[in-house]
mmCIF file of C-alpha atoms in Angstrom:
data_model
loop_
_atom_site.group_PDB
_atom_site.id
_atom_site.type_symbol
_atom_site.label_atom_id
_atom_site.label_comp_id
_atom_site.label_asym_id
_atom_site.label_seq_id
_atom_site.Cartn_x
_atom_site.Cartn_y
_atom_site.Cartn_z
ATOM 1 C CA MET S 566 -33.563 13.202 10.187
ATOM 2 C CA LEU S 567 -32.932 9.651 11.427
ATOM 3 C CA LEU S 568 -32.742 8.370 7.862
ATOM 4 C CA ARG S 569 -30.216 11.060 7.008
ATOM 5 C CA GLN S 570 -28.085 10.170 10.032
ATOM 6 C CA ASP S 571 -28.209 6.485 9.083
ATOM 7 C CA TYR S 572 -27.140 7.338 5.536
ATOM 8 C CA ASN S 573 -24.252 9.477 6.783
ATOM 9 C CA GLN S 574 -23.068 6.562 8.909
ATOM 10 C CA ILE S 575 -23.271 4.200 5.937
ATOM 11 C CA ALA S 576 -21.349 6.730 3.832
ATOM 12 C CA LEU S 577 -18.317 6.127 6.069
ATOM 13 C CA PHE S 578 -18.071 2.653 4.506
ATOM 14 C CA LYS S 579 -18.151 3.737 0.845
ATOM 15 C CA GLY S 580 -15.651 1.747 -1.195
ATOM 16 C CA LEU S 581 -15.395 -1.021 1.407
ATOM 17 C CA GLY S 582 -16.266 -3.743 -1.134
ATOM 18 C CA PRO S 583 -13.400 -3.127 -3.580
ATOM 19 C CA ASN S 584 -11.089 -2.436 -0.662
ATOM 20 C CA LEU S 585 -11.769 -5.884 0.809
ATOM 21 C CA VAL S 586 -11.463 -7.466 -2.636
ATOM 22 C CA GLY S 587 -8.209 -5.641 -3.349
ATOM 23 C CA VAL S 588 -6.300 -6.042 -0.090
ATOM 24 C CA ILE S 589 -5.801 -9.807 -0.281
ATOM 25 C CA PRO S 590 -4.470 -10.006 -3.870
ATOM 26 C CA ALA S 591 -2.436 -6.805 -3.435
ATOM 27 C CA ARG S 592 -0.648 -8.063 -0.327
ATOM 28 C CA SER S 593 -0.259 -11.557 -1.748
ATOM 29 C CA ILE S 594 1.238 -10.278 -4.995
ATOM 30 C CA ASN S 595 3.552 -7.881 -3.153
ATOM 31 C CA PHE S 596 4.931 -10.446 -0.704
ATOM 32 C CA PHE S 597 5.213 -13.165 -3.356
ATOM 33 C CA THR S 598 6.929 -10.917 -5.929
ATOM 34 C CA TYR S 599 9.306 -9.472 -3.339
ATOM 35 C CA GLY S 600 10.315 -12.876 -1.991
ATOM 36 C CA LEU S 601 10.665 -14.439 -5.440
ATOM 37 C CA THR S 602 12.702 -11.537 -6.848
ATOM 38 C CA LYS S 603 14.953 -11.475 -3.799
ATOM 39 C CA ASP S 604 15.663 -15.202 -4.091
ATOM 40 C CA ILE S 605 16.378 -14.954 -7.835
ATOM 41 C CA ILE S 606 18.737 -11.979 -7.486
ATOM 42 C CA LYS S 607 20.703 -13.190 -4.484
ATOM 43 C CA GLU S 608 21.070 -16.751 -5.805
ATOM 44 C CA ASN S 609 22.137 -15.739 -9.309
ATOM 45 C CA PHE S 610 24.137 -12.565 -8.675
ATOM 46 C CA TYR S 611 25.116 -12.372 -4.988
ATOM 47 C CA ASP S 612 26.123 -15.949 -4.097
ATOM 48 C CA GLY S 613 23.094 -16.378 -1.877
ATOM 49 C CA LYS S 614 23.839 -13.273 0.189
ATOM 50 C CA GLU S 615 21.557 -10.306 0.823
ATOM 51 C CA ASP S 616 22.313 -6.603 0.927
ATOM 52 C CA SER S 617 20.437 -3.304 0.571
ATOM 53 C CA PHE S 618 20.723 -3.329 -3.233
ATOM 54 C CA VAL S 619 19.014 -6.722 -3.398
ATOM 55 C CA HIS S 620 16.218 -5.372 -1.188
ATOM 56 C CA LEU S 621 15.986 -2.252 -3.363
ATOM 57 C CA LEU S 622 15.548 -4.165 -6.619
ATOM 58 C CA SER S 623 13.121 -6.607 -5.018
ATOM 59 C CA GLY S 624 11.049 -3.780 -3.544
ATOM 60 C CA ILE S 625 10.835 -1.965 -6.871
ATOM 61 C CA SER S 626 9.805 -5.154 -8.628
ATOM 62 C CA ALA S 627 7.119 -5.905 -6.048
ATOM 63 C CA GLY S 628 5.781 -2.351 -6.191
ATOM 64 C CA VAL S 629 5.528 -2.213 -9.989
ATOM 65 C CA VAL S 630 3.903 -5.633 -10.340
ATOM 66 C CA THR S 631 1.418 -4.981 -7.520
ATOM 67 C CA SER S 632 0.454 -1.522 -8.824
ATOM 68 C CA THR S 633 -0.109 -2.799 -12.354
ATOM 69 C CA ALA S 634 -2.198 -5.761 -11.256
ATOM 70 C CA THR S 635 -4.447 -3.991 -8.755
ATOM 71 C CA ASN S 636 -4.828 -0.413 -10.041
ATOM 72 C CA PRO S 637 -8.383 -0.994 -11.422
ATOM 73 C CA ILE S 638 -9.555 -2.176 -7.992
ATOM 74 C CA TRP S 639 -8.225 0.913 -6.223
ATOM 75 C CA LEU S 640 -9.632 3.208 -8.910
ATOM 76 C CA VAL S 641 -13.134 1.791 -8.343
ATOM 77 C CA LYS S 642 -12.671 2.146 -4.581
ATOM 78 C CA THR S 643 -11.681 5.800 -4.975
ATOM 79 C CA ARG S 644 -14.596 6.551 -7.297
ATOM 80 C CA LEU S 645 -17.089 5.060 -4.827
ATOM 81 C CA GLN S 646 -15.567 6.916 -1.885
ATOM 82 C CA LEU S 647 -15.697 10.253 -3.714
ATOM 83 C CA ASP S 648 -19.178 9.715 -5.158
ATOM 84 C CA LYS S 649 -21.357 12.574 -3.906
ATOM 85 C CA SER S 650 -24.521 11.667 -2.046
ATOM 86 C CA THR S 651 -26.513 14.480 -3.732
ATOM 87 C CA VAL S 652 -25.660 13.438 -7.294
ATOM 88 C CA LYS S 653 -24.683 9.772 -7.096
ATOM 89 C CA GLN S 654 -23.062 8.407 -10.245
ATOM 90 C CA TYR S 655 -22.558 4.799 -9.171
ATOM 91 C CA LYS S 656 -24.878 2.300 -7.501
ATOM 92 C CA ASN S 657 -22.156 -0.192 -6.600
ATOM 93 C CA SER S 658 -18.794 -1.559 -7.744
ATOM 94 C CA PHE S 659 -20.194 -3.364 -10.788
ATOM 95 C CA ASP S 660 -22.138 -0.298 -11.891
ATOM 96 C CA CYS S 661 -18.978 1.775 -11.466
ATOM 97 C CA VAL S 662 -16.911 -0.540 -13.667
ATOM 98 C CA ASN S 663 -19.670 -0.685 -16.287
ATOM 99 C CA LYS S 664 -19.956 3.103 -16.507
ATOM 100 C CA ILE S 665 -16.197 3.561 -16.669
ATOM 101 C CA PHE S 666 -16.040 1.111 -19.611
ATOM 102 C CA LYS S 667 -18.978 2.776 -21.319
ATOM 103 C CA ASN S 668 -18.086 6.435 -20.804
ATOM 104 C CA GLU S 669 -14.305 6.501 -20.511
ATOM 105 C CA GLY S 670 -12.942 3.308 -22.023
ATOM 106 C CA PHE S 671 -10.901 0.394 -20.702
ATOM 107 C CA PHE S 672 -7.701 2.355 -20.076
ATOM 108 C CA ALA S 673 -9.532 4.682 -17.688
ATOM 109 C CA LEU S 674 -9.200 1.857 -15.165
ATOM 110 C CA TYR S 675 -5.478 2.601 -15.126
ATOM 111 C CA ARG S 676 -5.717 6.276 -14.300
ATOM 112 C CA GLY S 677 -3.327 7.109 -11.514
ATOM 113 C CA LEU S 678 -1.017 4.236 -12.435
ATOM 114 C CA SER S 679 1.922 6.617 -12.952
ATOM 115 C CA ALA S 680 1.389 7.921 -9.409
ATOM 116 C CA SER S 681 1.149 4.319 -8.199
ATOM 117 C CA TYR S 682 4.519 3.576 -9.796
ATOM 118 C CA LEU S 683 5.883 6.638 -8.042
ATOM 119 C CA GLY S 684 4.284 5.273 -4.885
ATOM 120 C CA SER S 685 6.251 2.055 -5.234
ATOM 121 C CA ILE S 686 9.084 4.124 -3.747
ATOM 122 C CA GLU S 687 7.150 3.999 -0.478
ATOM 123 C CA SER S 688 6.835 0.218 -0.428
ATOM 124 C CA THR S 689 10.464 -0.117 -1.526
ATOM 125 C CA LEU S 690 11.650 2.133 1.310
ATOM 126 C CA GLN S 691 9.521 0.157 3.721
ATOM 127 C CA TRP S 692 11.090 -3.134 2.620
ATOM 128 C CA ILE S 693 14.634 -1.724 2.860
ATOM 129 C CA LEU S 694 14.089 -0.230 6.317
ATOM 130 C CA TYR S 695 12.327 -3.369 7.490
ATOM 131 C CA GLU S 696 15.127 -5.636 6.295
ATOM 132 C CA GLN S 697 17.741 -3.466 8.029
ATOM 133 C CA MET S 698 15.803 -3.503 11.305
ATOM 134 C CA LYS S 699 15.283 -7.245 11.001
ATOM 135 C CA LYS S 700 19.018 -7.667 10.454
ATOM 136 C CA ALA S 701 19.736 -5.793 13.704
ATOM 137 C CA ILE S 702 17.263 -8.020 15.551
ATOM 138 C CA GLN S 703 18.934 -11.115 14.098
ATOM 139 C CA LEU S 704 22.357 -9.881 15.250
ATOM 140 C CA ARG S 705 20.979 -9.666 18.788
ATOM 141 C CA SER S 706 19.738 -13.259 18.530
ATOM 142 C CA ASP S 707 23.097 -14.421 17.200
ATOM 143 C CA LYS S 708 24.918 -12.807 20.130
ATOM 144 C CA ILE S 709 22.657 -14.631 22.570
ATOM 145 C CA ALA S 710 23.334 -17.910 20.751
ATOM 146 C CA GLN S 711 27.103 -17.311 20.769
ATOM 147 C CA SER S 712 27.072 -16.633 24.501
ATOM 148 C CA GLY S 713 25.842 -20.184 25.063
ATOM 149 C CA LYS S 714 22.702 -18.961 26.770
ATOM 150 C CA PRO S 715 19.719 -21.137 25.764
ATOM 151 C CA ARG S 716 16.948 -19.341 23.903
ATOM 152 C CA THR S 717 13.668 -19.119 25.730
ATOM 153 C CA LYS S 718 10.100 -18.738 24.523
ATOM 154 C CA PHE S 719 10.330 -15.110 25.624
ATOM 155 C CA ASP S 720 13.339 -14.551 23.336
ATOM 156 C CA GLU S 721 11.413 -15.949 20.404
ATOM 157 C CA PHE S 722 8.354 -13.835 21.232
ATOM 158 C CA PHE S 723 10.520 -10.738 21.634
ATOM 159 C CA ASP S 724 12.160 -11.271 18.243
ATOM 160 C CA TRP S 725 8.794 -11.792 16.536
ATOM 161 C CA SER S 726 7.303 -8.715 18.226
ATOM 162 C CA ALA S 727 10.348 -6.615 17.351
ATOM 163 C CA ARG S 728 10.152 -7.646 13.685
ATOM 164 C CA SER S 729 6.419 -6.907 13.587
ATOM 165 C CA PHE S 730 6.777 -3.441 15.105
ATOM 166 C CA SER S 731 9.775 -2.788 12.851
ATOM 167 C CA ALA S 732 7.401 -3.160 9.918
ATOM 168 C CA GLY S 733 5.150 -0.490 11.427
ATOM 169 C CA ALA S 734 8.079 1.843 12.048
ATOM 170 C CA ALA S 735 9.329 1.294 8.498
ATOM 171 C CA LYS S 736 5.866 2.052 7.093
ATOM 172 C CA PHE S 737 5.609 5.203 9.215
ATOM 173 C CA ALA S 738 8.939 6.541 7.975
ATOM 174 C CA ALA S 739 8.300 5.601 4.330
ATOM 175 C CA SER S 740 4.837 7.211 4.389
ATOM 176 C CA LEU S 741 6.146 10.491 5.779
ATOM 177 C CA ILE S 742 8.745 10.719 3.020
ATOM 178 C CA THR S 743 6.545 9.752 0.068
ATOM 179 C CA TYR S 744 2.979 10.686 1.062
ATOM 180 C CA PRO S 745 2.339 13.337 -1.664
ATOM 181 C CA HIS S 746 1.989 10.556 -4.236
ATOM 182 C CA GLU S 747 -1.115 9.359 -2.358
ATOM 183 C CA VAL S 748 -2.791 12.737 -2.844
ATOM 184 C CA VAL S 749 -1.872 12.909 -6.534
ATOM 185 C CA ARG S 750 -2.961 9.314 -7.151
ATOM 186 C CA THR S 751 -6.370 9.970 -5.583
ATOM 187 C CA ARG S 752 -6.850 13.139 -7.647
ATOM 188 C CA LEU S 753 -5.974 11.328 -10.873
ATOM 189 C CA ARG S 754 -8.525 8.619 -10.120
ATOM 190 C CA GLN S 755 -11.390 11.072 -9.655
ATOM 191 C CA ALA S 756 -14.344 10.798 -12.009
ATOM 192 C CA PRO S 757 -14.576 13.331 -14.861
ATOM 193 C CA SER S 758 -16.605 16.454 -14.139
ATOM 194 C CA LEU S 759 -20.350 16.028 -14.607
ATOM 195 C CA GLU S 760 -20.477 19.456 -16.280
ATOM 196 C CA ASN S 761 -18.070 18.929 -19.165
ATOM 197 C CA GLY S 762 -17.245 15.235 -18.946
ATOM 198 C CA LYS S 763 -13.508 15.932 -18.781
ATOM 199 C CA PRO S 764 -11.085 15.056 -15.977
ATOM 200 C CA LYS S 765 -9.553 17.981 -14.096
ATOM 201 C CA TYR S 766 -6.229 16.210 -13.712
ATOM 202 C CA THR S 767 -4.704 14.724 -16.849
ATOM 203 C CA GLY S 768 -1.243 13.558 -15.823
ATOM 204 C CA LEU S 769 1.225 13.129 -12.994
ATOM 205 C CA VAL S 770 3.203 16.358 -13.483
ATOM 206 C CA GLN S 771 0.118 18.412 -14.398
ATOM 207 C CA CYS S 772 -1.644 17.188 -11.266
ATOM 208 C CA PHE S 773 1.299 18.066 -9.027
ATOM 209 C CA LYS S 774 1.522 21.566 -10.488
ATOM 210 C CA LEU S 775 -2.219 22.259 -10.346
ATOM 211 C CA VAL S 776 -2.668 21.068 -6.756
ATOM 212 C CA LEU S 777 0.325 23.119 -5.603
ATOM 213 C CA LYS S 778 -0.956 26.180 -7.478
ATOM 214 C CA GLU S 779 -4.550 26.000 -6.261
ATOM 215 C CA GLU S 780 -4.148 24.563 -2.755
ATOM 216 C CA GLY S 781 -0.551 25.039 -1.669
ATOM 217 C CA LEU S 782 2.149 22.687 -0.415
ATOM 218 C CA ALA S 783 0.249 21.728 2.757
ATOM 219 C CA SER S 784 -2.437 20.070 0.617
ATOM 220 C CA MET S 785 0.109 17.450 -0.403
ATOM 221 C CA TYR S 786 -0.143 16.078 3.131
ATOM 222 C CA GLY S 787 -3.924 16.217 3.460
ATOM 223 C CA GLY S 788 -5.262 13.032 5.048
ATOM 224 C CA LEU S 789 -1.844 11.934 6.332
ATOM 225 C CA THR S 790 -3.076 11.219 9.876
ATOM 226 C CA PRO S 791 -5.870 8.759 8.916
ATOM 227 C CA HIS S 792 -3.493 7.225 6.368
ATOM 228 C CA LEU S 793 -0.939 6.480 9.094
ATOM 229 C CA MET S 794 -3.661 5.267 11.464
ATOM 230 C CA ARG S 795 -4.700 2.745 8.815
ATOM 231 C CA THR S 796 -1.414 1.637 7.268
ATOM 232 C CA VAL S 797 0.933 1.434 10.268
ATOM 233 C CA PRO S 798 -1.185 -1.046 12.308
ATOM 234 C CA ASN S 799 -1.948 -2.857 9.049
ATOM 235 C CA SER S 800 1.779 -3.312 8.402
ATOM 236 C CA ILE S 801 2.417 -4.555 11.938
ATOM 237 C CA ILE S 802 -0.325 -7.185 11.615
ATOM 238 C CA MET S 803 0.535 -8.116 8.026
ATOM 239 C CA PHE S 804 4.274 -8.549 8.513
ATOM 240 C CA GLY S 805 3.787 -10.204 11.891
ATOM 241 C CA THR S 806 1.449 -12.756 10.326
ATOM 242 C CA TRP S 807 3.842 -13.262 7.422
ATOM 243 C CA GLU S 808 6.780 -13.878 9.779
ATOM 244 C CA LEU S 809 4.732 -16.300 11.852
ATOM 245 C CA PHE S 810 3.537 -18.390 8.904
ATOM 246 C CA ALA S 811 6.956 -18.292 7.253
ATOM 247 C CA LYS S 812 8.459 -19.803 10.410
ATOM 248 C CA LEU S 813 5.706 -22.405 10.758
ATOM 249 C CA LEU S 814 5.857 -23.473 7.109
ATOM 250 C CA SER S 815 9.658 -23.620 7.080
ATOM 251 C CA GLY S 816 9.476 -26.313 9.748
ATOM 252 C CA ILE S 817 7.188 -28.532 7.667
#
């Protein structure tokens, strides 16, 4: 009984390895691609100025590049998380990749990529909302500067905190609007059935239709609460850290 309880506790951390491996490159690629694309577009087409269309194109670019580069990592993570304890298919991440190559081929690592591209709408919305909120915060700072009132350490801390929490609010709103793609992406990444060796879900549209038919519309929002509990604080920390280092490095 104790061994079973210990195993159940360990099962809560299935897929942690690829998740840790994937988070750093995924965030790095996303921030780098977004910043680079934004600079290229505004300098070459908008005379150095920013607007929502610049943020839109930059967000799409960042989402597509990040999804393409990291999809195999998230597929392995999903497979390990969904691996049943009674009939385990994979020993670890390396065994998972090896069996996918052997049984399904290289391109199986890119299952769910179409849903990931659809999911880039979420990250794009987050960037647009975040940039608009950040613009409002900057307007407040400019008004304080124009009034002749000297900026204090509290003003700087308030601006940084406001930008950080704006990222969380933007992520919350974007997730609510686009969450169904998360469900479809997870379903597409599932391992083929052990009985017939064929995947239940074969494409983006087919997956949407089948899930709606078998489980109803509410199933498209299954797991939303833990998703928000994970991604909203993550966005606050990630964007807050990014803002902090961007300010520190700009002064070097």
